[in-house]
Tab-separated table of C-alpha atoms in Angstrom:
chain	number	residue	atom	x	y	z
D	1	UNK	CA	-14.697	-103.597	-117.432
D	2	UNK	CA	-14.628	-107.055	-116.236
D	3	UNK	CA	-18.708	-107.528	-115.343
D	4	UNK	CA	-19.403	-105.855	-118.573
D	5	UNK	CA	-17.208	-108.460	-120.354
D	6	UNK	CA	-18.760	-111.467	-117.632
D	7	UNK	CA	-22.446	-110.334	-118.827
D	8	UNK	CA	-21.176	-110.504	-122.508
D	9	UNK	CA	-20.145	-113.801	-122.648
D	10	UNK	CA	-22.787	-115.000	-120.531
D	11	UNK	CA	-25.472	-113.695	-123.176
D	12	UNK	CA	-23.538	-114.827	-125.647
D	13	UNK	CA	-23.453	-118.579	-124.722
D	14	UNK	CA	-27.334	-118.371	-123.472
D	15	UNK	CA	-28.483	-116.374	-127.077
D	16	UNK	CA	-25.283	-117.622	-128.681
D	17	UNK	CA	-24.976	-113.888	-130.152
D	18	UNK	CA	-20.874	-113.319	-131.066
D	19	UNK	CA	-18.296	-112.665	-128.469
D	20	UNK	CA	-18.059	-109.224	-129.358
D	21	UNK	CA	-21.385	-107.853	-128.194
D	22	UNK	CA	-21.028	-105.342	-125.197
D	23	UNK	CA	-23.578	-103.792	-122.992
D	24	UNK	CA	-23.339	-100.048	-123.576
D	25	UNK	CA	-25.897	-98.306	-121.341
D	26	UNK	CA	-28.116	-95.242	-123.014
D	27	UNK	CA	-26.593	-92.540	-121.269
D	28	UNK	CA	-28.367	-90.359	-123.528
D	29	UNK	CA	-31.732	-91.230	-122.800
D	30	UNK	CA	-31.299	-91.342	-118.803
D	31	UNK	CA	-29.793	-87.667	-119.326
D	32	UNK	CA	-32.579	-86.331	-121.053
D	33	UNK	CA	-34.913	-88.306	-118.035
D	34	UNK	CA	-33.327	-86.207	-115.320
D	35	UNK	CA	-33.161	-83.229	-117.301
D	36	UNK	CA	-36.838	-83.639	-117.501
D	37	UNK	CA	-37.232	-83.832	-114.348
D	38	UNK	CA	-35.186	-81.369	-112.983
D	39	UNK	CA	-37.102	-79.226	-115.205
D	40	UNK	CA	-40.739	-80.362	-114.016
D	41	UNK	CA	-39.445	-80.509	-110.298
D	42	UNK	CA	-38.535	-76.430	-110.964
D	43	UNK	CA	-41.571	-75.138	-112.270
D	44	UNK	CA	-43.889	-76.962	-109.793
D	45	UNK	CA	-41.863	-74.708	-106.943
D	46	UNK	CA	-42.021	-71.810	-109.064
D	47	UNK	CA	-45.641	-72.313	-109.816
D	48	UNK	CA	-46.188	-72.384	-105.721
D	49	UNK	CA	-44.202	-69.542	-104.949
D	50	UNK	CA	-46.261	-66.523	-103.189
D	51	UNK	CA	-45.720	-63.685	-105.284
D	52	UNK	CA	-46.530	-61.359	-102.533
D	53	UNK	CA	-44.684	-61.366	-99.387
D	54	UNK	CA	-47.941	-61.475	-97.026
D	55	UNK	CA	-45.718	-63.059	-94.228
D	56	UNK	CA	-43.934	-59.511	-93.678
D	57	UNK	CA	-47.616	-58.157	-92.517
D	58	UNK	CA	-48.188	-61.428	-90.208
D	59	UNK	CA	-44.490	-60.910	-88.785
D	60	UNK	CA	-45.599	-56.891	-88.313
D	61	UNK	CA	-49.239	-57.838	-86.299
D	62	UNK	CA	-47.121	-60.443	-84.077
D	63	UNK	CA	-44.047	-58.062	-83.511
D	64	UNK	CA	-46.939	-55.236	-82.189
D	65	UNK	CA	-49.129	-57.621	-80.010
D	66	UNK	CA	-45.754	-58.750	-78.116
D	67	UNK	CA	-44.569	-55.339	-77.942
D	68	UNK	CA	-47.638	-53.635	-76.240
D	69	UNK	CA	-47.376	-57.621	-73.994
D	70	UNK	CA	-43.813	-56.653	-72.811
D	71	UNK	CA	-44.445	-52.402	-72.705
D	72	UNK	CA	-44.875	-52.521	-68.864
D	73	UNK	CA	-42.731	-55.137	-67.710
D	74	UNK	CA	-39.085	-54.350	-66.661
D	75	UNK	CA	-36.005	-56.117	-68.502
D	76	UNK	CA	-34.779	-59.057	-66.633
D	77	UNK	CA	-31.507	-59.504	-68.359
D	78	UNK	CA	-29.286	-56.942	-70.348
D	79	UNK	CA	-26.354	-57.830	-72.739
D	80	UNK	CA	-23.837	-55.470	-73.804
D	81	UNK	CA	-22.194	-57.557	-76.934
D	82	UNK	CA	-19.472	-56.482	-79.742
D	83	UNK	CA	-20.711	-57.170	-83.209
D	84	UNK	CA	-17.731	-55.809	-84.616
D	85	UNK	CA	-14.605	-54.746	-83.630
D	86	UNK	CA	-13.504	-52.402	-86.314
D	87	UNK	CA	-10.342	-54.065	-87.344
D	88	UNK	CA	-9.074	-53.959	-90.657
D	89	UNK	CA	-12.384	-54.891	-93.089
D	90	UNK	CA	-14.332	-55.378	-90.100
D	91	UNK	CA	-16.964	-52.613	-88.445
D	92	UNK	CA	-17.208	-51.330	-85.263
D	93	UNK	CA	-20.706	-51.765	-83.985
D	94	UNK	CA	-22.172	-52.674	-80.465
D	95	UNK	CA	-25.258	-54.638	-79.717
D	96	UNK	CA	-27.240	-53.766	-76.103
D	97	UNK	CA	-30.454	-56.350	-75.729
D	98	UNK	CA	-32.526	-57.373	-73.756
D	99	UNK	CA	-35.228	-59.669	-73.563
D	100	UNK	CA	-38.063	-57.468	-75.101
D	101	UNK	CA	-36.268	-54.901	-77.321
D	102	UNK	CA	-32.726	-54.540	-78.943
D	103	UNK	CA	-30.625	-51.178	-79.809
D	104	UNK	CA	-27.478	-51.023	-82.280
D	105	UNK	CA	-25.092	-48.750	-82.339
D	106	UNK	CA	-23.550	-47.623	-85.435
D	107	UNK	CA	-23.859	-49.573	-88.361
D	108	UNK	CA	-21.138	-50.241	-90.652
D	109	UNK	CA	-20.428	-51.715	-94.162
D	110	UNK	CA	-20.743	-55.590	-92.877
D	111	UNK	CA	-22.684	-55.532	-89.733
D	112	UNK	CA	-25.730	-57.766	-91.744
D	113	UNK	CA	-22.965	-60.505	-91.972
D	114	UNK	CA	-21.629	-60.372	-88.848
D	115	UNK	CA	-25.319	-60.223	-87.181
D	116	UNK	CA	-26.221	-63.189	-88.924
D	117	UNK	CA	-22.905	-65.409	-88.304
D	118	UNK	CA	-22.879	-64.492	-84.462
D	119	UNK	CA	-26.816	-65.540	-84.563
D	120	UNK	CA	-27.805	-61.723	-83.640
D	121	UNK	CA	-31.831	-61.615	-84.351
D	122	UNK	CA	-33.122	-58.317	-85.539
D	123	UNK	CA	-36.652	-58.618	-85.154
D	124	UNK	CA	-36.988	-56.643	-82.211
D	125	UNK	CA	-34.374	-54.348	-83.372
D	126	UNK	CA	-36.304	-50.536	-83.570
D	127	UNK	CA	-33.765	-47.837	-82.536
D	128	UNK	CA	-30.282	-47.653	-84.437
D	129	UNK	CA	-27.452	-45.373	-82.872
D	130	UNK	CA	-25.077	-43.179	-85.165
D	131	UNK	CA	-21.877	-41.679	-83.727
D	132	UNK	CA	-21.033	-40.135	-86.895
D	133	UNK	CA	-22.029	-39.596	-90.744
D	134	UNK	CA	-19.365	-41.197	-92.347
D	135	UNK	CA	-19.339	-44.465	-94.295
D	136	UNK	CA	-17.333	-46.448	-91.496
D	137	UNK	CA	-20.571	-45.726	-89.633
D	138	UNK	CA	-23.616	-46.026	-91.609
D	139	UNK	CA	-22.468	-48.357	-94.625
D	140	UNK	CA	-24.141	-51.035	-93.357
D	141	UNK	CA	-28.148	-49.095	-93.538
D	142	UNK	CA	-29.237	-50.390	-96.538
D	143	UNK	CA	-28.710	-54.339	-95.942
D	144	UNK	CA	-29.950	-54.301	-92.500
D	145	UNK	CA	-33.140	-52.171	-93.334
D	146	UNK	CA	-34.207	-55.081	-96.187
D	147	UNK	CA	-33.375	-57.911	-94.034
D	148	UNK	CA	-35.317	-55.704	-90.577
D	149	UNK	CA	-38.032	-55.736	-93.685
D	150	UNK	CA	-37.799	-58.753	-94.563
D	151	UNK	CA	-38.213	-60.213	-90.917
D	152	UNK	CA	-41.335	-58.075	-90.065
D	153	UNK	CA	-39.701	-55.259	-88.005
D	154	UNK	CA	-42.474	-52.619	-88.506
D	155	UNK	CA	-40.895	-49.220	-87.938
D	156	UNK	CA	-37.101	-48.030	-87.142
D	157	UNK	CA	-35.897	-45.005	-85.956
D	158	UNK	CA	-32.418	-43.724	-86.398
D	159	UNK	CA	-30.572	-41.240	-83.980
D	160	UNK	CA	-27.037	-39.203	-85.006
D	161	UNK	CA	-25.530	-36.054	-85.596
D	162	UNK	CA	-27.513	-33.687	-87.909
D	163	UNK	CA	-27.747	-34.885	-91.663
D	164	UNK	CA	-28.088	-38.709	-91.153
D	165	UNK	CA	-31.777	-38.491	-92.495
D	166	UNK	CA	-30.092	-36.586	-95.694
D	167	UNK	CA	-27.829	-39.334	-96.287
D	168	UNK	CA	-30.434	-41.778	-95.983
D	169	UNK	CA	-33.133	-40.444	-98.313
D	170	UNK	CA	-30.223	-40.282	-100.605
D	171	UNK	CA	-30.519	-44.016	-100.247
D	172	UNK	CA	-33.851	-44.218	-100.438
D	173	UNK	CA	-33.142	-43.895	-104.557
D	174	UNK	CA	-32.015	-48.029	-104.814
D	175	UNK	CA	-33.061	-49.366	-101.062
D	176	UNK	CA	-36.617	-49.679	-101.298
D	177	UNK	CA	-38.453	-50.060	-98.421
D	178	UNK	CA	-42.392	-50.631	-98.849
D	179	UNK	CA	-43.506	-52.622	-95.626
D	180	UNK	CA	-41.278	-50.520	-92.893
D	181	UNK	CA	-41.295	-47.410	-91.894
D	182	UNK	CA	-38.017	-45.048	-91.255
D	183	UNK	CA	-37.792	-42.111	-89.462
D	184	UNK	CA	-34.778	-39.820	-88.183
D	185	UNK	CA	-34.872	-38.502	-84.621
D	186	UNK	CA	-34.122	-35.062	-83.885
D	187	UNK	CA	-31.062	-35.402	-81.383
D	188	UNK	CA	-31.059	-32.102	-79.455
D	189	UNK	CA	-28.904	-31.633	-76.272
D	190	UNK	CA	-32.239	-30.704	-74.285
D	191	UNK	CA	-34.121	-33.782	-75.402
D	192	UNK	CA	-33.738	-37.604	-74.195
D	193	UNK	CA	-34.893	-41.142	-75.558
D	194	UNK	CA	-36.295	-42.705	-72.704
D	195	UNK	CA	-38.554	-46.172	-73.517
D	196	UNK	CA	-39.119	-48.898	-70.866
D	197	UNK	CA	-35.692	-50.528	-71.068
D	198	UNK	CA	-33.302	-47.128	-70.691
D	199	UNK	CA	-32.770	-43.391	-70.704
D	200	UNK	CA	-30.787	-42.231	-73.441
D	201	UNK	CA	-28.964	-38.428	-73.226
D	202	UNK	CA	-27.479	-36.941	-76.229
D	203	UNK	CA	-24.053	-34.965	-75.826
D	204	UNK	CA	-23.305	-33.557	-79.492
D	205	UNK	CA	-19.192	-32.927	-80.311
D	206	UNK	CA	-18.788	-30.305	-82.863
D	207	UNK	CA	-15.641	-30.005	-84.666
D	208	UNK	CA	-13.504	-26.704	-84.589
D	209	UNK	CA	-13.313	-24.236	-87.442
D	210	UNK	CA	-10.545	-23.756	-89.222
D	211	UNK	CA	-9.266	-27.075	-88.848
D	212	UNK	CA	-9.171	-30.143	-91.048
D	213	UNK	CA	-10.308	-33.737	-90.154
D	214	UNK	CA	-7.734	-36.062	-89.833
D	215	UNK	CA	-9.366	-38.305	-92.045
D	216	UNK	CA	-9.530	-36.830	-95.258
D	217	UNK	CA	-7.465	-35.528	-98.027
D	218	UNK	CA	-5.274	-32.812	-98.111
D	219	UNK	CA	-6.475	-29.471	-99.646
D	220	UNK	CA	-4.637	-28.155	-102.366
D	221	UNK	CA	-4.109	-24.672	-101.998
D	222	UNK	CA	-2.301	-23.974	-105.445
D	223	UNK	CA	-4.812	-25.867	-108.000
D	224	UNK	CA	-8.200	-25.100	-108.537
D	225	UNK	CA	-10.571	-28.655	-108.084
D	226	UNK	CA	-13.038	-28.932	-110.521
D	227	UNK	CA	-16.420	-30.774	-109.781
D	228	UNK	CA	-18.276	-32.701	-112.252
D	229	UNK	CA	-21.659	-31.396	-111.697
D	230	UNK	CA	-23.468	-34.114	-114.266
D	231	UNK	CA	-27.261	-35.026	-113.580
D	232	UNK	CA	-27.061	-38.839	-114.120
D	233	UNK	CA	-30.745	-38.925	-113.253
D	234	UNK	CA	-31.734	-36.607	-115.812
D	235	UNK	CA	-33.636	-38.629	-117.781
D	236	UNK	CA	-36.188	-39.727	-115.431
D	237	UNK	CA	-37.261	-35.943	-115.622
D	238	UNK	CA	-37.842	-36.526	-119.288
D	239	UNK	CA	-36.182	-33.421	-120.569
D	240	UNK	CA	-35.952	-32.676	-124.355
D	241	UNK	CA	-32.165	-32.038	-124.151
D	242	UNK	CA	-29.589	-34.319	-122.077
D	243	UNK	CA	-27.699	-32.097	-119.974
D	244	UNK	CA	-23.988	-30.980	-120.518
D	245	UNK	CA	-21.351	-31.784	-117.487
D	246	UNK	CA	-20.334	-28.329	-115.756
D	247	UNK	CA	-17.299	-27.743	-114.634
D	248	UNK	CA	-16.875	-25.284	-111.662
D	249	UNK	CA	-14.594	-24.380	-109.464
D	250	UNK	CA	-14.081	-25.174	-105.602
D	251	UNK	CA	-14.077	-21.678	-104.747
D	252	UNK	CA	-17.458	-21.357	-106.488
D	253	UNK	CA	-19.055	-24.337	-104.881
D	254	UNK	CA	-18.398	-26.865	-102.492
D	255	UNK	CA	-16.171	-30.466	-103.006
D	256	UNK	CA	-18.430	-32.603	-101.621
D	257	UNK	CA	-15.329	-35.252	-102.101
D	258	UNK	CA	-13.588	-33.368	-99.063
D	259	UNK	CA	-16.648	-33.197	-96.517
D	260	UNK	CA	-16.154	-32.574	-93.180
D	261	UNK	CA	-18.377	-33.791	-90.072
D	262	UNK	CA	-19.481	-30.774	-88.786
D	263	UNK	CA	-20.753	-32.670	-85.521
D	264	UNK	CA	-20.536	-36.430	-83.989
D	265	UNK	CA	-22.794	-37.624	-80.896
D	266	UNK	CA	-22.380	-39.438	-78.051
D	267	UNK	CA	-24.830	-40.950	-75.724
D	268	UNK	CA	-24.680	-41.206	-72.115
D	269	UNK	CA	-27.816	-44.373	-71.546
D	270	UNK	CA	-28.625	-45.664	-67.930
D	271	UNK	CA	-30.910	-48.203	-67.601
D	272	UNK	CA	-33.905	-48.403	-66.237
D	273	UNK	CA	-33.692	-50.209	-62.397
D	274	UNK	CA	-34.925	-53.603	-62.225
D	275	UNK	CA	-38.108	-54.027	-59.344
D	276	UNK	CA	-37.140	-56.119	-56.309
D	277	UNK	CA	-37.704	-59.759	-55.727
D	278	UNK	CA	-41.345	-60.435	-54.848
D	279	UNK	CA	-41.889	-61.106	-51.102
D	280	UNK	CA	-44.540	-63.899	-51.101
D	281	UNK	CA	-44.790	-63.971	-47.156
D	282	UNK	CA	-45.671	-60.311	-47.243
D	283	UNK	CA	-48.536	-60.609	-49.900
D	284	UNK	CA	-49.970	-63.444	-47.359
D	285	UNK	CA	-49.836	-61.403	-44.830
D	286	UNK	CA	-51.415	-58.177	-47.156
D	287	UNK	CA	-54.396	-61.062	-48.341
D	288	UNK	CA	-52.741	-61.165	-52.140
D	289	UNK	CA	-54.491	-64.386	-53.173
D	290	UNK	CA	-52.456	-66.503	-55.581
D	291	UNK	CA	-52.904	-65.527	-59.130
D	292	UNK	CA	-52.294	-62.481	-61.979
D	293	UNK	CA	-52.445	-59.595	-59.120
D	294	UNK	CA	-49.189	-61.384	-57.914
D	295	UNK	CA	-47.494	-60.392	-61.482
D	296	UNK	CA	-48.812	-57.241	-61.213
D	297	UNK	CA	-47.119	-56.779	-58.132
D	298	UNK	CA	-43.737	-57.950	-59.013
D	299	UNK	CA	-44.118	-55.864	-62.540
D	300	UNK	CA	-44.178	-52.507	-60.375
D	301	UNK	CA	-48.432	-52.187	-60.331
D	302	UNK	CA	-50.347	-51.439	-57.378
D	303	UNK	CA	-53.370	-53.626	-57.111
D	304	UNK	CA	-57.174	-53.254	-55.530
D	305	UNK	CA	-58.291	-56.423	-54.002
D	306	UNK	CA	-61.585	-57.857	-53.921
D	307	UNK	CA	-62.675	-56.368	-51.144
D	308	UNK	CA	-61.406	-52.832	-52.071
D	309	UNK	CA	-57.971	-52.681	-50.330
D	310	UNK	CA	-54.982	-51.285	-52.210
D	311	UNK	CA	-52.161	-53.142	-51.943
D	312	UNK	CA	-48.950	-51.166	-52.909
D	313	UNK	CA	-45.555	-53.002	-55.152
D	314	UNK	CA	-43.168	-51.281	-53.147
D	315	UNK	CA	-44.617	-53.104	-49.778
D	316	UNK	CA	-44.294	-56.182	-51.089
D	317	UNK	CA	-41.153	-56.124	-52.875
D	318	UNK	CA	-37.428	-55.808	-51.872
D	319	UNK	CA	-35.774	-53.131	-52.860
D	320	UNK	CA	-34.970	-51.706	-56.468
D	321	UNK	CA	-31.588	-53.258	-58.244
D	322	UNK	CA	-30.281	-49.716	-60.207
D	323	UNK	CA	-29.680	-50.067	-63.645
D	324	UNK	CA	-25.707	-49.337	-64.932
D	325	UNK	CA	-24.817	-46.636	-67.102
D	326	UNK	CA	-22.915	-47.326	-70.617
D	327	UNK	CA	-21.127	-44.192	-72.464
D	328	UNK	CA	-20.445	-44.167	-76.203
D	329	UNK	CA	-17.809	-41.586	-77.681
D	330	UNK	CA	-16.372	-41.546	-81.020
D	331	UNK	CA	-13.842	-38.657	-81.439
D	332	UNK	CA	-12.574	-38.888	-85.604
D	333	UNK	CA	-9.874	-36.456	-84.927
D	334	UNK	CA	-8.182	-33.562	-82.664
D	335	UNK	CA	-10.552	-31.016	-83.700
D	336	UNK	CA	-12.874	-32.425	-81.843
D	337	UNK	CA	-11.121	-32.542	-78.922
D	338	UNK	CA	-11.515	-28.471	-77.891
D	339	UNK	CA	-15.473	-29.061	-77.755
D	340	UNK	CA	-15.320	-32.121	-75.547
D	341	UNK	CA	-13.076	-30.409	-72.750
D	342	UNK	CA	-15.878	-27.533	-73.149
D	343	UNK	CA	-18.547	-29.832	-72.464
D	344	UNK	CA	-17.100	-32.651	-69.673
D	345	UNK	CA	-19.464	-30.952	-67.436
D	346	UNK	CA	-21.815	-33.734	-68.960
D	347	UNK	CA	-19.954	-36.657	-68.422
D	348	UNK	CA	-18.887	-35.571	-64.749
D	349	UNK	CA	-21.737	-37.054	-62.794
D	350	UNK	CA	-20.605	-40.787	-64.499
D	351	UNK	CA	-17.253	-40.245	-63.481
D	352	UNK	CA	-15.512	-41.663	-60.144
D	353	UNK	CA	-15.901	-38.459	-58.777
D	354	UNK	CA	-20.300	-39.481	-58.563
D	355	UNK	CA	-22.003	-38.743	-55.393
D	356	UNK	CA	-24.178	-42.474	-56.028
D	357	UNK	CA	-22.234	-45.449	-56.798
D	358	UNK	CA	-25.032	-46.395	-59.357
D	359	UNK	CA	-24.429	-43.359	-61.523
D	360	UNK	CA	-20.804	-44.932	-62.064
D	361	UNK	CA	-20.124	-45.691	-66.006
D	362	UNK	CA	-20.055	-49.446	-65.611
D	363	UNK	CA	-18.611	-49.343	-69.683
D	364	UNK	CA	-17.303	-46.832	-71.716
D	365	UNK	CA	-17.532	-47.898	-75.625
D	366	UNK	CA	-14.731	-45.623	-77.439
D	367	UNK	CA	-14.989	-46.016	-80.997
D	368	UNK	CA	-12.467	-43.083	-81.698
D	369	UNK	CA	-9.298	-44.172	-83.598
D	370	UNK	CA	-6.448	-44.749	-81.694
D	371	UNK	CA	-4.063	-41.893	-82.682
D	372	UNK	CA	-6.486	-40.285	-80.941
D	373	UNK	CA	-6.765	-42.028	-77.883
D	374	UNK	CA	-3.032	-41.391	-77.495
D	375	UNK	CA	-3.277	-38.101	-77.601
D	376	UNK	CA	-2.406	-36.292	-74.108
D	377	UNK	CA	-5.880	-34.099	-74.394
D	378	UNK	CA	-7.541	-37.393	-74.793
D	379	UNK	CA	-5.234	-39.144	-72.339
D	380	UNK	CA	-6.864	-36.220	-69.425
D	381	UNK	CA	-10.121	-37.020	-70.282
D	382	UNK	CA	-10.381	-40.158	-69.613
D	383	UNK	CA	-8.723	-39.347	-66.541
């Protein structure tokens, strides 16, 4: 270049060395510099790095103080939002939070990645919502659990049809979960979730027999399916002689390849009202003085005042704001459809048809697939 050539000839007229010297810079040496350091700079971090993760039990004792905080307290604010909207490599999963507690429902192959790109936080995330069994529903288990882990979430509970705690101590075998706990709730028709934030009901769609889910394969009647009945984990039991594949029939057991949902849920939730606006002429006039007793009395708690008088929330507040109602439904196919005409009894009261406005289903979530939806069964129950 031309300054390599100017700094030539300038040493060589100051040292009078030949024309034909050239500054030629030791690349080799300055590589081997930064390679050194690169290499120092690396194990100094990796000499520093905790090797246990004690910020998961920190995360758990902080997540537990604020929940027992927030256990009396009614939500202020509550968000209904679409995580994802089951198009085509998408999931569909919902999101309802509030300010002190979250709730997901249904959890698809994805729903970690969309949670974190829409800036969804699951720390206060504790009860997880299946409509059905399937894959399309609870793919998405195993990366949320680690990262719920991961973030100090200290127990989870999941709700859905019958089997869903099968299916997940099946993955138990490569999602390892050491700092959280997670339980399956049993989802009976008589029982109901009810926390602080919202009462949950649970209205259980079984499928018809005889019929065939939409979904899956057809059977074929004329060849016999054979099922490869290997033990791939055999040698973890340390037996002597590996085991030989056995080849059975369908008629003698079950193709677990063509599974049908016996059962998918749907939940009827109402929230829980909110407590009226705090009426500070009327705690004058009751001798509230100003302080904590005034929380207490917007939060929905009688109070004893100093001098032994009980001063009562509800004559001090205005009155209650009712809390909406949200329905989820997922039908998979039409032979579901003869069980939810036999049981619309329990969707009735949320209807139009309700004898209180506030019993009204503000939103209906269907996450049944659209063939369905056009269906004229489908069509009159909506109606």
């Amino acid at each position: 270049t031309r300054i390599s050539r100017f700094c030539s000839l300038l040493l060589s007229r100051m040292y009078k060395f030949p024309t034909t010297f050239r500054l030629v810079p030791n690349v080799a040496r300055r590589a081997s510099i930064i390679r050194f350091k690169s290499s120092s700079k690396l194990r100094r971090v990796l000499a520093e790095m905790p090797l246990d993760p004690k910020h998961i039990a920190e995360a758990q004792k902080q997540r537990l103080k604020l929940k027992q905080k927030v256990a009396k307290v009614s939500p202020g604010i509550v968000n209904l939002q679409v995580v994802g909207s089951g198009a085509a490599g998408s999931p569909a999963s919902v999101y309802l939070f509030s300010d002190q507690t979250r709730y997901l429902f249904n959890c698809g192959e994805g729903t970690q990645r969309l949670a974190y790109e829409h800036k969804t936080k699951l720390s206060s995330l504790e009860n997880i919502f299946m409509t059905r069994t399937c894959w399309e529903r609870i793919g998405g288990l195993p990366g949320i659990c680690l990262t719920m882990q991961d973030v100090g979430v200290p127990s989870v509970t999941l709700h859905g049809p019958p089997g869903l705690d099968e299916l997940f101590k099946a993955m138990s075998r490569f999602v390892i979960l050491k700092d959280m706990k997670v339980r399956a709730a049993e989802c009976r028709a008589e029982d109901l979730f009810e926390d602080h934030v919202m009462t949950l009901k649970y209205v259980a769609i079984g499928r018809e027999a005889g019929e065939g889910s939409a979904n899956s394969d057809e059977d074929d009647e004329g060849e016999d399916t054979t099922v490869d009945d290997t033990d791939y984990y055999a040698y973890e039991k340390r037996k002597k002689s590996e085991p030989k594949a056995k080849l059975q029939t369908a008629s003698a057991k079950q193709d677990w390849t063509k599974r049908h949902e016996e059962s998918v849920m749907a939940y009827i939730c109402k929230l829980k009202h909110r407590f009226g606006q705090l009426s500070l002429e009327k705690c004058v006039e009751k001798g509230v003085p100003a302080g904590p007793l005034l929380g207490q009395l917007k939060n929905g708690n009688d109070v004893t005042l100093p001098d032994g008088k009980v001063v009562k929330s509800s004559d001090v507040r205005g009155p209650n704001d009712p809390g909406p109602v949200f329905i989820f439904i997922d039908i998979p196919s039409e032979a579901y459809l003869s069980d939810l005409e036999a049981k619309n009894e329990a969707f009735v009261p949320y209807q139009g048809t309700a004898t209180d406005e506030s019993d009204q289903a503000m939103y209906v979530v269907h996450f049944t697939p659209l063939e369905v939806m056009r269906t004229e069964r489908y069509r009159t129950f909506l109606n």
